[in-house]
Coordinates of C-alpha atoms in Angstrom, one line a residue:
Chain A
X22 CA 2.3 35.9 31.6
X23 CA 4.8 35.4 29.0
X24 CA 4.4 32.4 26.5
X25 CA 7.1 29.6 26.7
X26 CA 9.1 29.7 23.5
X27 CA 8.2 25.9 23.0
X28 CA 4.8 26.3 22.4
X29 CA 6.4 28.3 19.0
X30 CA 8.2 25.2 18.3
X31 CA 4.7 22.9 18.6
X32 CA 3.0 25.6 16.7
X33 CA 5.5 25.3 13.6
X34 CA 6.0 21.7 14.1
X35 CA 2.1 21.0 14.2
X36 CA 1.6 23.8 10.9
X37 CA 4.3 22.0 9.1
X38 CA 3.6 18.5 9.4
X39 CA 0.0 20.2 8.2
X40 CA 1.6 21.5 5.1
X41 CA 3.1 18.3 4.8
X42 CA 0.0 16.5 4.9
X43 CA -1.0 18.9 2.0
X44 CA 2.0 18.7 -0.3
X45 CA 2.6 15.3 -0.1
X46 CA -1.2 13.9 -1.2
X47 CA -0.2 16.4 -4.4
X48 CA 2.3 14.5 -5.1
X49 CA 2.3 12.4 -8.1
X50 CA 2.0 8.7 -7.6
X51 CA 5.2 8.1 -10.4
X52 CA 7.2 10.1 -8.5
X53 CA 7.2 8.5 -5.1
X54 CA 10.6 7.0 -5.1
X55 CA 12.1 10.5 -5.9
X56 CA 10.0 11.6 -3.0
X57 CA 11.6 9.1 -0.3
X58 CA 15.1 10.0 -2.0
X59 CA 14.4 14.1 -1.3
X60 CA 13.0 13.3 1.6
X61 CA 15.8 11.1 3.2
X62 CA 18.0 14.2 1.6
X63 CA 16.5 17.1 3.2
X64 CA 15.9 15.0 6.6
X65 CA 19.9 15.1 7.0
X66 CA 19.6 18.7 8.1
X67 CA 20.3 17.1 11.3
X68 CA 24.0 17.8 10.4
X69 CA 23.6 21.5 11.7
X70 CA 23.4 19.9 15.2
X71 CA 26.1 17.7 14.1
X72 CA 28.1 20.7 13.2
X73 CA 27.2 22.8 16.3
X74 CA 28.4 19.7 18.1
X75 CA 31.5 19.4 16.5
X76 CA 32.8 22.8 16.4
X77 CA 32.5 23.5 20.3
X78 CA 35.3 23.2 22.5
X79 CA 35.6 23.3 25.8
X80 CA 39.4 24.6 27.1
X81 CA 40.5 24.2 23.6
X82 CA 40.2 20.3 23.1
X83 CA 38.7 19.7 19.9
X84 CA 38.2 15.6 20.3
X85 CA 36.3 15.5 23.6
X86 CA 33.3 12.4 23.3
X87 CA 30.8 15.0 22.3
X88 CA 33.1 16.6 19.4
X89 CA 33.6 13.2 18.2
X90 CA 29.8 12.0 17.6
X91 CA 29.4 15.0 16.4
X92 CA 31.9 14.5 13.5
X93 CA 30.7 10.8 12.8
X94 CA 27.1 12.4 12.8
X95 CA 28.4 14.9 9.6
X96 CA 30.1 12.2 8.2
X97 CA 26.9 9.8 8.4
X98 CA 24.8 12.9 7.6
X99 CA 27.0 14.3 4.6
X100 CA 26.8 10.6 2.8
X101 CA 23.0 11.0 2.6
X102 CA 22.5 14.8 1.9
X103 CA 24.9 14.5 -1.2
X104 CA 24.0 10.6 -1.9
X105 CA 20.1 11.8 -1.7
X106 CA 20.2 14.9 -3.6
X107 CA 22.5 13.7 -6.4
X108 CA 20.3 10.1 -6.6
X109 CA 17.2 12.0 -6.8
X110 CA 18.3 14.6 -9.8
X111 CA 19.4 11.1 -11.4
X112 CA 16.0 9.7 -10.9
X113 CA 14.5 13.1 -12.2
X114 CA 16.7 13.6 -15.2
X115 CA 15.2 9.7 -16.5
X116 CA 11.5 11.4 -16.3
X117 CA 10.8 12.5 -20.2
X118 CA 7.9 13.0 -21.9
X119 CA 6.8 11.6 -25.3
X120 CA 9.0 12.7 -27.8
X121 CA 6.9 15.3 -30.2
X122 CA 8.0 13.1 -33.7
X123 CA 6.7 10.4 -32.6
X124 CA 3.2 8.8 -34.1
Chain B
X28 CA 29.0 35.7 14.3
X29 CA 25.7 36.3 13.1
X30 CA 22.8 37.2 15.6
X31 CA 20.4 34.3 16.8
X32 CA 17.4 36.1 15.5
X33 CA 19.0 36.3 11.9
X34 CA 20.0 32.6 12.0
X35 CA 16.3 31.9 12.9
X36 CA 15.7 33.7 9.8
X37 CA 18.0 31.8 7.8
X38 CA 16.5 28.3 9.3
X39 CA 13.1 29.2 8.1
X40 CA 14.4 30.1 4.7
X41 CA 15.9 26.7 4.7
X42 CA 12.5 25.0 5.6
X43 CA 10.3 26.9 3.2
X44 CA 13.0 26.1 0.6
X45 CA 12.1 22.3 1.7
X46 CA 8.9 22.9 1.2
X47 CA 9.2 23.7 -2.1
X48 CA 11.0 21.2 -3.0
X49 CA 8.7 18.6 -2.0
X50 CA 5.9 20.7 -4.1
X51 CA 7.7 20.3 -7.0
X52 CA 7.8 16.7 -7.0
X53 CA 3.7 17.4 -7.8
X54 CA 5.2 16.9 -11.7
X55 CA 7.9 15.6 -13.1
X56 CA 8.6 19.0 -15.1
X57 CA 8.9 20.9 -11.7
X58 CA 10.6 18.0 -9.5
X59 CA 13.9 19.4 -11.2
X60 CA 13.6 22.9 -9.8
X61 CA 12.2 21.4 -6.5
X62 CA 15.3 19.3 -5.8
X63 CA 17.6 22.6 -6.4
X64 CA 15.6 24.3 -3.9
X65 CA 16.0 21.4 -1.6
X66 CA 19.4 21.9 -2.5
X67 CA 19.8 25.2 -2.1
X68 CA 18.1 24.9 1.4
X69 CA 20.6 22.6 2.6
X70 CA 23.5 24.7 1.5
X71 CA 22.0 27.8 3.5
X72 CA 21.4 25.8 6.8
X73 CA 24.9 23.8 6.6
X74 CA 26.4 27.4 5.8
X75 CA 24.8 29.7 8.2
X76 CA 25.3 27.0 11.3
X77 CA 29.4 27.2 10.6
X78 CA 29.3 30.9 10.2
X79 CA 27.5 31.3 13.3
X80 CA 29.7 28.4 15.1
X81 CA 32.5 31.1 14.3
X82 CA 34.9 28.7 15.0
X83 CA 37.6 28.8 12.4
X84 CA 40.1 27.1 14.3
X85 CA 41.4 23.8 13.8
X86 CA 38.2 22.3 14.2
X87 CA 36.7 23.7 11.3
X88 CA 39.3 22.3 8.6
X89 CA 38.5 19.0 10.4
X90 CA 34.8 19.5 9.9
X91 CA 35.6 20.3 5.9
X92 CA 37.2 17.5 5.8
X93 CA 34.2 15.1 7.5
X94 CA 31.8 16.8 5.4
X95 CA 34.3 15.8 2.2
X96 CA 34.5 12.4 3.3
X97 CA 30.7 11.6 3.8
X98 CA 30.3 14.0 0.8
X99 CA 32.3 11.8 -1.6
X100 CA 30.9 8.4 -0.7
X101 CA 27.6 9.8 -0.8
X102 CA 27.9 11.2 -4.4
X103 CA 29.7 7.7 -5.6
X104 CA 26.7 5.6 -4.4
X105 CA 24.1 8.0 -6.1
X106 CA 26.2 7.6 -9.5
X107 CA 26.9 3.8 -9.4
X108 CA 23.7 2.9 -7.9
X109 CA 21.5 0.9 -10.6
X110 CA 18.3 1.8 -10.2
X111 CA 16.8 -1.5 -8.9
X112 CA 19.0 -1.0 -6.1
X113 CA 16.8 1.4 -5.7
X114 CA 14.8 0.5 -2.3
X115 CA 18.0 -1.2 -0.1
X116 CA 19.7 2.6 -1.4
X117 CA 16.6 4.3 0.5
X118 CA 16.3 1.5 3.4
X119 CA 20.5 2.3 3.6
X120 CA 20.1 6.3 3.6
X121 CA 17.2 6.0 6.2
X122 CA 19.2 3.9 8.9
X123 CA 22.1 6.7 8.5
X124 CA 19.8 9.7 9.5
X125 CA 18.5 7.5 12.1
X126 CA 22.2 6.9 13.4
X127 CA 23.1 10.4 13.0
X128 CA 20.0 11.6 15.2
X129 CA 21.5 8.9 17.7
X130 CA 25.0 10.7 17.4
X131 CA 23.8 14.4 17.6
X132 CA 21.3 13.2 20.8
X133 CA 24.6 11.8 22.4
X134 CA 26.5 15.2 21.9
X135 CA 23.6 16.8 23.4
X136 CA 23.5 14.9 26.2
X137 CA 27.3 14.5 27.2
X138 CA 27.6 18.5 26.2
X139 CA 24.7 20.3 27.0
X140 CA 26.0 23.9 27.7
X141 CA 27.3 24.2 23.7
X142 CA 23.3 23.8 23.1
X143 CA 21.8 25.6 25.8
X144 CA 20.7 22.7 27.4
X145 CA 21.8 23.3 31.2
X146 CA 24.6 21.7 32.0
X147 CA 25.8 17.8 32.2
X148 CA 23.6 16.1 35.0
X149 CA 21.7 19.2 35.4
X150 CA 19.7 19.2 31.8
X151 CA 16.6 20.8 31.4
X152 CA 13.7 18.2 31.6
X153 CA 12.1 19.0 28.5
X154 CA 15.4 18.7 26.8
X155 CA 16.0 15.8 28.3
X156 CA 12.6 13.7 27.0
X157 CA 13.1 15.5 23.6
X158 CA 16.7 14.5 23.3
X159 CA 15.4 10.7 24.3
X160 CA 12.8 10.6 22.2
X161 CA 15.0 11.7 19.1
X162 CA 17.8 9.5 20.3
X163 CA 15.0 6.5 20.7
X164 CA 13.3 6.9 17.3
X165 CA 16.5 7.2 15.7
X166 CA 17.9 4.2 17.3
X167 CA 14.8 2.6 16.5
X168 CA 15.1 3.7 12.7
X169 CA 18.8 2.6 12.2
X170 CA 18.5 -1.1 13.2
X171 CA 15.0 -1.1 11.5
X172 CA 16.8 0.2 8.2
X173 CA 19.3 -2.2 7.9
X174 CA 17.1 -5.2 8.5
X175 CA 15.2 -4.4 5.9
X176 CA 18.3 -3.5 3.9
X177 CA 19.7 -7.1 4.5
X178 CA 15.7 -8.6 3.7
X179 CA 15.6 -6.3 0.2
X180 CA 19.1 -6.8 -0.6
X181 CA 18.7 -10.7 -0.3
X182 CA 20.8 -11.1 2.4
X183 CA 18.6 -12.1 4.3
X184 CA 15.7 -14.1 3.8
X185 CA 12.4 -12.4 2.8
X186 CA 10.4 -14.5 4.8
X187 CA 8.8 -13.3 7.9
X188 CA 10.2 -14.5 11.5
X189 CA 8.6 -14.7 14.1
X190 CA 8.4 -16.6 17.5
X191 CA 6.0 -17.1 20.7
X192 CA 5.2 -14.1 22.4
X193 CA 6.7 -11.4 19.8
X194 CA 4.0 -8.7 20.4
X195 CA 4.2 -9.2 23.9
X196 CA 8.1 -8.6 24.1
X197 CA 7.6 -6.0 22.0
X198 CA 5.3 -4.1 24.0
X199 CA 7.0 -5.0 27.3
X200 CA 10.2 -2.9 25.6
X201 CA 7.9 -0.2 24.4
X202 CA 6.9 0.3 28.0
X203 CA 10.5 -0.3 29.5
X204 CA 11.5 2.7 26.8
X205 CA 8.9 5.2 28.8
X206 CA 9.6 3.6 32.0
X207 CA 13.8 4.3 31.5
X208 CA 12.8 8.4 29.8
X209 CA 10.7 8.5 32.8
X210 CA 13.9 7.9 35.3
X211 CA 16.3 9.5 33.0
X212 CA 14.4 12.6 33.7
X213 CA 14.4 12.3 37.5
X214 CA 18.2 10.7 37.8
X215 CA 19.8 12.6 34.8
X216 CA 21.8 9.2 35.2
X217 CA 24.5 8.7 31.7
X218 CA 23.8 5.0 32.5
X219 CA 20.1 5.8 31.9
X220 CA 20.6 7.2 28.7
X221 CA 22.8 4.4 26.9
X222 CA 20.4 2.1 28.1
X223 CA 17.8 3.6 26.1
X224 CA 19.7 3.5 22.7
X225 CA 20.5 -0.1 23.4
X226 CA 16.9 -0.9 24.0
X227 CA 15.4 1.1 21.0
X228 CA 18.4 -0.7 18.8
X229 CA 16.8 -4.2 19.8
X230 CA 13.2 -2.8 19.1
X231 CA 14.2 -2.0 15.8
X232 CA 15.4 -5.1 14.8
X233 CA 12.3 -6.8 16.7
X234 CA 9.9 -4.5 15.0
X235 CA 10.8 -5.5 11.4
X236 CA 12.0 -9.3 11.2
X237 CA 8.0 -10.3 11.3
X238 CA 7.6 -8.1 8.1
X239 CA 7.9 -10.4 4.7
X240 CA 9.7 -9.1 1.8
X241 CA 6.5 -8.0 -0.3
X242 CA 5.3 -5.7 2.8
X243 CA 8.5 -3.9 2.3
X244 CA 6.9 -0.8 0.5
X245 CA 5.5 -0.2 3.9
X246 CA 8.6 -0.8 5.8
X247 CA 10.5 1.3 3.9
X248 CA 7.7 4.5 4.1
X249 CA 7.1 3.5 7.4
X250 CA 10.8 3.5 8.7
X251 CA 10.8 7.0 6.0
X252 CA 8.3 9.0 8.5
X253 CA 10.7 7.3 11.6
X254 CA 13.5 9.2 10.6
X255 CA 11.2 12.5 10.6
X256 CA 10.4 12.3 13.7
X257 CA 13.6 11.6 14.9
X258 CA 14.8 14.5 13.4
X259 CA 11.8 16.6 14.6
X260 CA 12.9 15.3 18.2
X261 CA 16.1 16.8 17.7
X262 CA 15.0 19.8 16.3
X263 CA 13.2 20.5 19.3
X264 CA 16.0 19.5 21.4
X265 CA 18.4 22.1 19.6
X266 CA 15.4 24.5 19.3
X267 CA 16.1 24.7 15.7
X268 CA 13.3 25.5 13.1
X269 CA 14.6 24.2 9.7
X270 CA 14.9 20.7 11.9
X271 CA 11.4 21.1 12.9
X272 CA 9.6 21.7 9.7
X273 CA 11.5 19.4 7.8
X274 CA 11.1 16.3 10.8
X275 CA 7.3 17.2 10.1
X276 CA 7.4 17.2 6.4
X277 CA 9.0 14.0 6.5
X278 CA 7.4 12.6 9.0
X279 CA 4.2 13.3 7.2
X280 CA 5.3 12.2 4.0
X281 CA 6.2 8.9 4.9
X282 CA 3.0 8.1 7.3
X283 CA 0.8 9.2 3.9
X284 CA 3.2 6.6 1.8
X285 CA 2.8 4.3 4.5
X286 CA -1.6 4.7 3.9
X287 CA -0.9 5.0 0.4
X288 CA 0.7 1.3 0.5
X289 CA -1.5 -0.4 2.8
X290 CA -5.0 1.1 1.0
X291 CA -2.9 -0.8 -2.6
X292 CA -3.2 -3.9 -0.4
X293 CA -6.3 -3.5 1.5
X294 CA -4.8 -4.0 5.3
X295 CA -4.5 -2.2 8.1
X296 CA -1.6 -0.6 9.0
X297 CA -1.4 -2.9 11.9
X298 CA -2.0 -6.0 10.3
X299 CA 1.0 -4.8 7.9
X300 CA 2.9 -3.9 10.8
X301 CA 2.4 -7.1 13.1
X302 CA 3.8 -9.0 10.1
X303 CA 3.6 -12.8 10.3
X304 CA 1.5 -12.6 6.6
X305 CA 2.5 -14.9 4.2
X306 CA 3.7 -17.6 6.2
X307 CA 0.6 -19.3 7.1
X308 CA -1.3 -20.0 3.9
X309 CA 0.0 -23.5 3.5
X310 CA -3.2 -25.4 4.0
X311 CA -4.9 -23.4 1.8
X312 CA -2.5 -23.5 -0.9
X313 CA -2.3 -27.3 -1.0
X314 CA -5.7 -28.0 -1.3
X315 CA -6.1 -26.2 -4.4
X316 CA -3.2 -27.8 -6.0
X317 CA -4.7 -30.4 -8.0
X318 CA -4.2 -30.1 -11.7
X319 CA -6.0 -27.8 -13.8
X320 CA -5.3 -27.1 -17.3
X321 CA -3.0 -24.1 -18.1
X322 CA -2.4 -23.1 -21.7
X323 CA 1.2 -22.1 -22.3
X324 CA 2.9 -20.9 -25.1
X325 CA 6.4 -19.7 -26.4
X326 CA 7.5 -16.4 -27.4
X327 CA 6.3 -17.0 -31.1
X328 CA 3.0 -17.1 -30.2
X329 CA 3.4 -14.1 -28.0
X330 CA 5.0 -12.0 -30.5
X331 CA 2.0 -13.4 -32.8
X332 CA -0.8 -12.1 -30.6
X333 CA 1.1 -9.0 -29.7
X334 CA 2.0 -8.0 -33.6
X335 CA -1.8 -8.5 -34.3
X336 CA -3.5 -6.7 -31.6
X337 CA -4.3 -2.8 -31.8
X338 CA -3.9 -2.2 -28.2
X339 CA -1.6 -3.6 -25.7
X340 CA -1.4 -2.9 -21.9
X341 CA 1.9 -3.6 -20.0
X342 CA 1.7 -5.1 -16.5
X343 CA 5.2 -4.8 -14.8
X344 CA 5.8 -6.1 -11.4
X345 CA 8.6 -6.8 -9.1
X346 CA 10.0 -9.5 -11.3
X347 CA 10.6 -7.3 -14.1
X348 CA 12.8 -5.7 -11.5
X349 CA 14.6 -9.1 -10.4
X350 CA 14.9 -10.1 -14.0
X351 CA 16.3 -6.3 -14.8
X352 CA 14.0 -6.9 -18.1
X353 CA 12.6 -3.2 -18.0
X354 CA 15.3 -2.3 -21.0
X355 CA 14.2 -5.0 -22.8
X356 CA 10.4 -4.6 -22.2
X357 CA 11.3 -0.8 -24.0
X358 CA 12.6 -2.5 -26.5
X359 CA 9.7 -5.0 -27.2
X360 CA 7.2 -2.0 -26.8
X361 CA 9.2 -0.1 -29.4
X362 CA 9.0 -3.0 -31.9
X363 CA 5.0 -3.4 -31.1
X364 CA 4.6 0.5 -31.8
X365 CA 6.6 0.0 -35.4
X366 CA 3.9 -2.0 -36.4
X367 CA 0.9 0.5 -35.8
X368 CA 0.2 -1.7 -32.0
X369 CA -1.0 1.6 -29.2
X370 CA 1.0 0.4 -25.9
X371 CA 0.6 1.8 -22.7
X372 CA 2.0 0.4 -18.7
X373 CA -0.6 -0.1 -15.6
X374 CA 1.1 0.1 -12.5
X375 CA -0.5 -0.9 -9.1
X376 CA 0.5 1.3 -6.3
X377 CA 2.3 -1.5 -4.3
X378 CA 4.2 -3.2 -7.3
X379 CA 7.8 -3.5 -6.8
X380 CA 9.7 -2.9 -3.1
X381 CA 8.8 0.3 -2.5
X382 CA 6.5 3.7 -3.8
X383 CA 6.7 4.3 -7.1
X384 CA 9.4 1.8 -7.9
X385 CA 8.2 0.6 -11.2
X386 CA 7.6 3.9 -12.4
X387 CA 11.7 4.9 -11.9
X388 CA 12.6 1.6 -13.8
X389 CA 10.6 2.6 -16.8
X390 CA 11.6 6.4 -16.3
X391 CA 15.4 4.8 -16.7
X392 CA 14.2 2.6 -19.8
X393 CA 13.5 5.9 -21.4
X394 CA 9.6 4.9 -20.8
X395 CA 7.9 8.6 -21.5
X396 CA 5.7 8.9 -18.4
X397 CA 2.5 10.0 -20.0
X398 CA 2.4 6.5 -21.3
X399 CA 2.4 5.0 -17.9
X400 CA -0.6 4.9 -15.8
X401 CA -2.0 4.0 -12.0
X402 CA -4.1 1.7 -11.5
X403 CA -7.6 3.9 -11.4
X404 CA -6.6 6.2 -14.6
X405 CA -6.0 2.6 -16.5
X406 CA -8.4 -0.1 -15.2
X407 CA -11.1 0.6 -17.2
X408 CA -9.2 0.3 -20.5
X409 CA -8.5 -3.2 -19.8
X410 CA -12.1 -4.1 -21.1
X411 CA -11.1 -2.8 -24.7
X412 CA -7.7 -3.9 -24.7
X413 CA -6.6 -7.0 -26.7
X414 CA -3.6 -8.3 -25.2
X415 CA -2.1 -7.9 -21.4
X416 CA 0.9 -8.4 -20.8
X417 CA 1.7 -9.7 -17.7
X418 CA 5.8 -9.3 -16.2
X419 CA 6.7 -10.0 -12.8
X420 CA 3.5 -9.1 -11.2
X421 CA 1.1 -11.7 -10.0
X422 CA -1.0 -11.0 -6.8
X423 CA -1.9 -7.6 -8.0
X424 CA -3.5 -9.4 -10.9
X425 CA -5.5 -12.1 -9.1
X426 CA -9.1 -12.0 -9.8
X427 CA -10.1 -13.8 -6.6
X428 CA -9.5 -10.5 -4.6
X429 CA -12.7 -9.6 -6.1
X430 CA -14.4 -13.1 -5.1
X431 CA -13.4 -15.1 -2.9
X432 CA -14.2 -13.6 0.8
X433 CA -12.0 -16.3 2.3
X434 CA -8.8 -15.1 0.4
X435 CA -6.3 -13.5 2.2
X436 CA -6.2 -10.8 -0.5
X437 CA -9.9 -10.5 -0.8
X438 CA -10.8 -6.4 -1.0
X439 CA -7.5 -5.7 -2.3
X440 CA -7.8 -3.4 -5.3
X441 CA -6.4 -5.3 -8.4
X442 CA -5.8 -4.7 -12.3
X443 CA -8.5 -6.1 -14.2
X444 CA -6.3 -8.0 -16.4
X445 CA -8.6 -11.2 -16.9
X446 CA -11.0 -8.8 -18.8
X447 CA -9.1 -8.3 -22.1
X448 CA -9.2 -10.2 -25.0
X449 CA -5.9 -12.4 -24.0
X450 CA -3.8 -12.3 -21.0
X451 CA 0.2 -13.1 -21.9
X452 CA 1.6 -14.4 -18.2
X453 CA 4.9 -14.0 -18.3
X454 CA 6.4 -16.4 -15.0
X455 CA 9.0 -19.0 -14.5
X456 CA 6.3 -21.5 -13.4
X457 CA 3.3 -21.4 -11.7
X458 CA 4.0 -21.3 -8.5
X459 CA 1.6 -19.1 -6.1
X460 CA 2.9 -15.4 -5.6
X461 CA 4.1 -13.6 -2.5
X462 CA 0.6 -14.0 -0.8
X463 CA 0.8 -17.8 -1.2
X464 CA -2.3 -18.3 -3.2
X465 CA -3.0 -19.4 -5.9
X466 CA -3.8 -17.0 -9.2
X467 CA -7.0 -18.1 -10.7
X468 CA -5.9 -16.2 -13.8
X469 CA -3.1 -18.8 -14.7
X470 CA -6.4 -21.1 -15.7
X471 CA -8.6 -18.7 -17.5
X472 CA -8.9 -19.4 -21.6
X473 CA -7.8 -16.4 -22.2
X474 CA -4.7 -17.0 -20.2
X475 CA -1.4 -17.9 -22.4
X476 CA 1.5 -18.6 -19.7
X477 CA 4.9 -17.7 -20.9
X478 CA 7.2 -19.5 -18.7
X479 CA 10.5 -18.1 -18.5
X480 CA 12.6 -15.7 -17.2
X481 CA 11.4 -12.2 -17.9
X482 CA 14.4 -10.6 -19.9
X483 CA 15.0 -14.1 -21.7
X484 CA 11.0 -14.2 -22.8
X485 CA 10.6 -10.4 -23.7
X486 CA 14.2 -11.0 -25.8
X487 CA 12.9 -14.1 -27.8
X488 CA 9.4 -12.4 -28.2
X489 CA 11.7 -9.2 -29.8
X490 CA 13.3 -11.7 -32.2
X491 CA 10.0 -13.2 -33.1
X492 CA 8.0 -9.7 -33.9

């Protein structure tokens, strides 16, 4: 009997939860705020669904309701992607070590 | 056009890059590289999706336009936002992820052929469950984050809003949601799908309004987790590996942060989520309100104490963020260091309004991160320290958490500030902290209260150093 592809996706999902668990525990507490902003940015990869929805054209019509929701989702996700990564970058640039020349 | 298999490999690569992005955050040195991995992963995912759609018509141009609109808004916010507003920003961003998930689910429901899910009115049952779960969690994340945003921004009062039968109402709505999803699978009716989204919007609001302002670290982490599960739900619908991996990562990340925050307050997750905390302590508060002697001082006294100390530990809290005192604080520390005083910072896990809030503010003020320590790392040092400078923190220093089993914060890990030779406590008045309990520390012999705004007091101390 063939295995339903859903099971493979479920396996990926469960294993990723475990990866997430171990990776996030190793994040240093002082970087918890950047962690939140970066997870926020990467969860906006949901934009791939939005792109597919937006570009889907049925009978040459490009502004069906489904497309419009796709475009709206693109805008929202894009705000997050750019905002999330850039603000993370900005925060991380501020974390500096003690300078050598200090006593 | 690229084949579905190659496409899947690229999504897998994005997923791996996202894992590396989080892995990089294990230390500040590797974190910037990690963020770069995240950006590359995102670029790959977006790039291959556009190429695979193979539609370079007018729709493609609209896509770029919308991408640019969103991108410039995001970039503008990212560069303009002050670091003290980070909790609101993160809450606001969560709401966008949630709403985007709802929109994608709606598109998939209205036009299932594009995603190979069947035809309208005849969508595969599994996909229907996945997309309605994705939409429901996304909708809860959206309205929940909006409420969190309003509370953090101060537009809405931070005090919990509770009413009779609240939890039963939430429970009933939860059951209704499950029932609606069940009937949606049976009937495939459009109206049921819209109802699910509407009910979920309502649930999101009801879930967050009873939670008080200082519990926001837990709420933000929890909403972070929800946004991940919503993405994962959509990932299953779209059969997209990158989304499934990311959803799982973000979901577990938020869950772990919520756990750490709850542990930092010694409260169970449900205790926080059910909310209403901090509003019921009126009686015990008024009882202990009899006049106890308090020693108060001015900037001159504080400067004198600290100048002659050999080690000082700074304990920042939410009050520092409100007063925007981090830069002044850093100047004060510089002046102290010139006098040969050893200065370190102690940060409680729940200080501030989101995980790591204080660390970011100190980093903004150019405090080197190797002078900043977490509770477990530094707590033993208080016994050997001459002065503890408490600025904007309160409950996290209250020794009652160790001594009085009746106290609502009993068992909460606290910074052992009272063990240092003298304590300087910057506070505007003697009013109790968020938990509504009096801080025993105010009345100790070794405590000197500095009644002023955190920033102003710190600046005055600098003048006297």
